[in-house]
Amino acid sequence: MIEIKGFLETSFLDWPGKLCSVLFFPFCNFRCPYCHNHSLVFHPEQYSTIPLEDVLARLHSLRSWIDGVCLTGGEPTFHVDLPLLLQEIKRHGFLIKLDTNGSNPRMLKNLIEGGEVDFVSMDVKAPLNPFHYSRATGFCINLKPILESIEILKRGEVEYEFRMTVVPGLHREEDILTLGGQLRVGRKFILQNFSPENPLNPSLKNIVPYDPKVLKEIEKEVQEIV
Ligand code: SF4
């Protein structure tokens, strides 16, 4: 069974406009140089596995506070039995937000069609071409599943957002605008600043993130593209 490697009881940051609990899952098929969860990706054995029964018991005690549960990682859809876990959490009456890198469109489609997720946040890494996407994900990538996941979400059968972590040096302003033009989802395209604190590629520790005001301006501009 899929292992839960982290449990944050409450967060205002992980689901727009909602207070949620957050579950963390191990492993990922990408190697983004700016990944700050890389210990969960490469060395999940460092973390104890939290029994699902314990998580469910705690979720029940938080029920009157939280709006739902966010599943993040690592990459949750890396695990073939994620749907079973989602069904179990749903059975207990909680709304679910899924964070994904979009690499498993088949699972994403099935989860949406089965009504097992209520909100999906898909990380988009770079303009949608093999060179930029491979550079941002750390290996030679096949874009087809990413494009499929984007199309699945844009059908609008579930609430969604596309989220890009912006890393100076890796992403120029024109790259962000290019991606915005490819997505054309207006305010559903969210930019977030890169944190140099603990990146997978240590050389990125020296990168200075965008000025938040500048990033907000770029986000405003890119959200006007529909
Ligand atoms: S997709 Fe997310 S978890 Fe996976 S390597 Fe990239 S940043 Fe890390």
XYZ file of C-alpha atoms and ligand atoms in Angstrom:
234
model
C 0.000 0.000 0.000
C 1.130 3.545 -0.715
C 3.008 4.926 2.273
C 2.214 8.253 3.934
C 5.511 9.882 4.867
C 4.330 13.171 6.276
C 1.214 14.707 7.820
C 0.706 18.414 8.342
C -2.428 18.930 10.392
C -3.386 22.365 9.093
C -2.212 24.610 6.278
C -3.595 27.799 4.779
C -1.039 27.676 1.965
C -1.754 24.451 0.136
C -5.332 24.895 -1.089
C -6.372 28.352 -2.320
C -8.958 29.804 0.052
C -9.188 26.709 2.221
C -7.717 25.344 5.422
C -6.542 21.806 4.807
C -4.496 18.961 6.187
C -1.600 17.847 3.994
C -0.357 14.304 3.337
C 3.105 13.765 1.821
C 4.000 10.804 -0.394
C 7.455 9.533 -1.350
C 9.273 9.227 -4.701
C 8.955 11.121 -7.927
C 9.748 10.435 -11.567
C 11.147 13.960 -12.142
C 14.451 15.415 -10.994
C 13.770 19.148 -10.969
C 17.039 20.893 -10.024
C 15.150 23.286 -7.732
C 13.184 20.543 -5.907
C 13.229 21.260 -2.178
C 11.497 17.972 -1.245
C 14.303 15.832 -2.611
C 14.860 13.916 0.628
C 11.297 12.632 0.231
C 12.043 11.796 -3.413
C 15.374 10.012 -2.887
C 15.455 8.935 0.750
C 11.910 8.404 1.983
C 13.222 5.700 4.334
C 14.410 8.578 6.541
C 10.779 9.249 7.393
C 8.524 6.976 9.400
C 5.469 5.690 7.635
C 2.311 7.020 9.256
C -0.489 4.434 9.443
C -3.588 5.447 7.508
C -5.791 4.649 10.520
C -3.849 7.199 12.596
C -4.212 9.825 9.870
C -7.939 9.178 9.524
C -8.429 9.371 13.300
C -6.644 12.735 13.378
C -8.567 14.001 10.356
C -11.799 13.186 12.137
C -10.723 15.153 15.186
C -9.901 18.116 12.908
C -13.104 17.782 10.911
C -14.762 20.930 12.210
C -11.654 22.985 11.311
C -10.412 21.757 7.970
C -12.089 22.082 4.576
C -10.293 19.107 3.080
C -7.089 17.153 2.566
C -4.236 17.987 0.191
C -2.161 15.129 -1.244
C 1.334 16.109 -2.261
C 4.839 14.731 -2.505
C 7.049 13.687 -4.147
C 4.589 12.730 -6.830
C 1.364 11.130 -5.547
C 0.375 9.658 -8.958
C 3.670 7.724 -9.034
C 1.850 5.180 -6.825
C -0.527 2.794 -8.579
C -2.642 2.384 -5.456
C -3.203 6.105 -4.906
C -6.844 5.762 -6.101
C -7.571 3.250 -3.317
C -6.247 5.659 -0.722
C -8.261 8.509 -2.182
C -11.405 6.409 -2.107
C -10.793 5.625 1.552
C -10.320 9.284 2.487
C -13.383 10.232 0.424
C -15.393 7.512 2.130
C -14.739 9.374 5.361
C -16.297 12.480 3.841
C -13.312 14.740 3.141
C -12.751 16.919 0.080
C -9.469 16.200 -1.697
C -6.930 18.350 -3.483
C -4.261 16.611 -5.550
C -0.866 18.107 -6.379
C 0.726 16.499 -9.431
C 3.438 17.014 -11.998
C 1.012 15.830 -14.694
C 3.053 12.804 -15.750
C 0.234 10.284 -15.235
C -2.733 11.502 -17.322
C -4.463 8.130 -17.251
C -4.675 8.121 -13.459
C -5.611 11.803 -13.435
C -8.478 11.202 -15.879
C -9.760 8.219 -13.907
C -9.653 10.129 -10.610
C -11.580 13.038 -12.116
C -14.145 10.818 -13.822
C -14.605 8.857 -10.613
C -15.247 12.043 -8.638
C -12.347 11.212 -6.352
C -10.664 14.615 -6.462
C -12.181 18.055 -5.912
C -9.267 20.266 -6.931
C -6.118 19.552 -8.946
C -2.994 21.683 -8.891
C -0.632 20.726 -11.700
C 2.957 21.915 -11.660
C 4.041 23.202 -15.042
C 7.788 23.432 -15.282
C 8.695 25.435 -18.376
C 7.465 26.350 -21.868
C 6.004 23.268 -23.503
C 8.896 22.172 -25.666
C 11.287 19.250 -25.073
C 14.390 21.390 -24.489
C 12.959 23.716 -21.856
C 10.883 21.038 -20.146
C 13.776 18.573 -19.970
C 16.065 21.232 -18.533
C 13.528 22.134 -15.843
C 12.699 18.527 -14.889
C 16.246 17.208 -14.926
C 15.921 14.527 -17.568
C 15.003 13.973 -21.213
C 11.241 14.178 -21.066
C 8.401 12.934 -23.251
C 5.971 15.854 -23.331
C 2.963 13.810 -24.488
C 1.641 12.870 -21.022
C 2.138 16.432 -19.800
C 0.132 17.811 -22.737
C -2.566 15.197 -22.128
C -2.875 16.162 -18.469
C -3.156 19.833 -19.405
C -5.963 19.041 -21.852
C -7.750 16.860 -19.287
C -7.743 19.677 -16.735
C -8.775 22.316 -19.250
C -11.984 20.372 -19.908
C -13.042 21.855 -16.579
C -14.612 18.734 -15.089
C -12.821 19.535 -11.833
C -11.496 22.768 -10.315
C -7.846 23.226 -11.209
C -4.832 25.500 -11.403
C -1.463 25.364 -13.138
C 1.412 26.393 -10.922
C 4.907 27.308 -11.992
C 7.919 27.654 -9.689
C 9.943 30.446 -11.224
C 13.737 30.121 -11.013
C 15.888 32.979 -12.325
C 18.425 31.578 -14.777
C 16.125 28.695 -15.636
C 13.091 30.821 -16.489
C 13.257 34.179 -18.231
C 10.235 36.447 -18.238
C 9.659 35.575 -21.896
C 9.576 31.852 -20.978
C 6.790 32.510 -18.482
C 4.840 34.482 -21.077
C 5.406 31.750 -23.664
C 3.996 29.150 -21.278
C 1.072 31.451 -20.440
C 0.355 31.716 -24.178
C 0.446 27.944 -24.531
C -1.849 27.348 -21.550
C -4.273 30.254 -22.060
C -6.035 29.756 -18.721
C -5.981 33.308 -17.357
C -6.082 33.445 -13.571
C -5.719 29.693 -13.260
C -2.005 30.100 -14.009
C -0.194 30.837 -10.739
C 3.459 31.779 -10.301
C 5.365 30.908 -7.158
C 8.841 31.986 -6.187
C 11.732 29.554 -6.060
C 13.300 29.012 -2.616
C 17.120 28.723 -2.665
C 17.178 27.143 0.802
C 17.498 23.452 -0.007
C 17.481 22.801 -3.766
C 18.361 19.408 -5.269
C 21.101 21.074 -7.317
C 23.250 22.869 -4.696
C 24.510 25.412 -7.246
C 21.034 26.945 -7.199
C 21.601 28.013 -3.586
C 23.382 31.056 -5.009
C 20.457 32.082 -7.192
C 18.554 35.118 -5.975
C 14.794 34.620 -6.396
C 12.708 37.178 -8.267
C 11.624 40.236 -6.334
C 8.081 39.229 -5.217
C 6.674 42.502 -6.596
C 8.254 41.857 -9.992
C 6.942 38.307 -9.995
C 3.443 39.559 -9.124
C 3.606 41.968 -12.071
C 4.638 39.159 -14.422
C 1.824 36.995 -13.034
C -0.662 39.776 -13.677
C 0.560 40.096 -17.241
C 0.516 36.383 -17.934
C -2.961 35.983 -16.425
C -4.305 38.413 -19.005
C -3.517 35.854 -21.687
C -6.665 33.810 -22.243
S 8.066 17.173 -9.682
Fe 8.034 18.127 -7.641
S 8.659 16.479 -6.225
Fe 9.210 15.838 -8.300
S 11.356 16.425 -8.519
Fe 10.079 18.077 -9.375
S 9.774 19.525 -7.677
Fe 10.513 17.582 -6.788
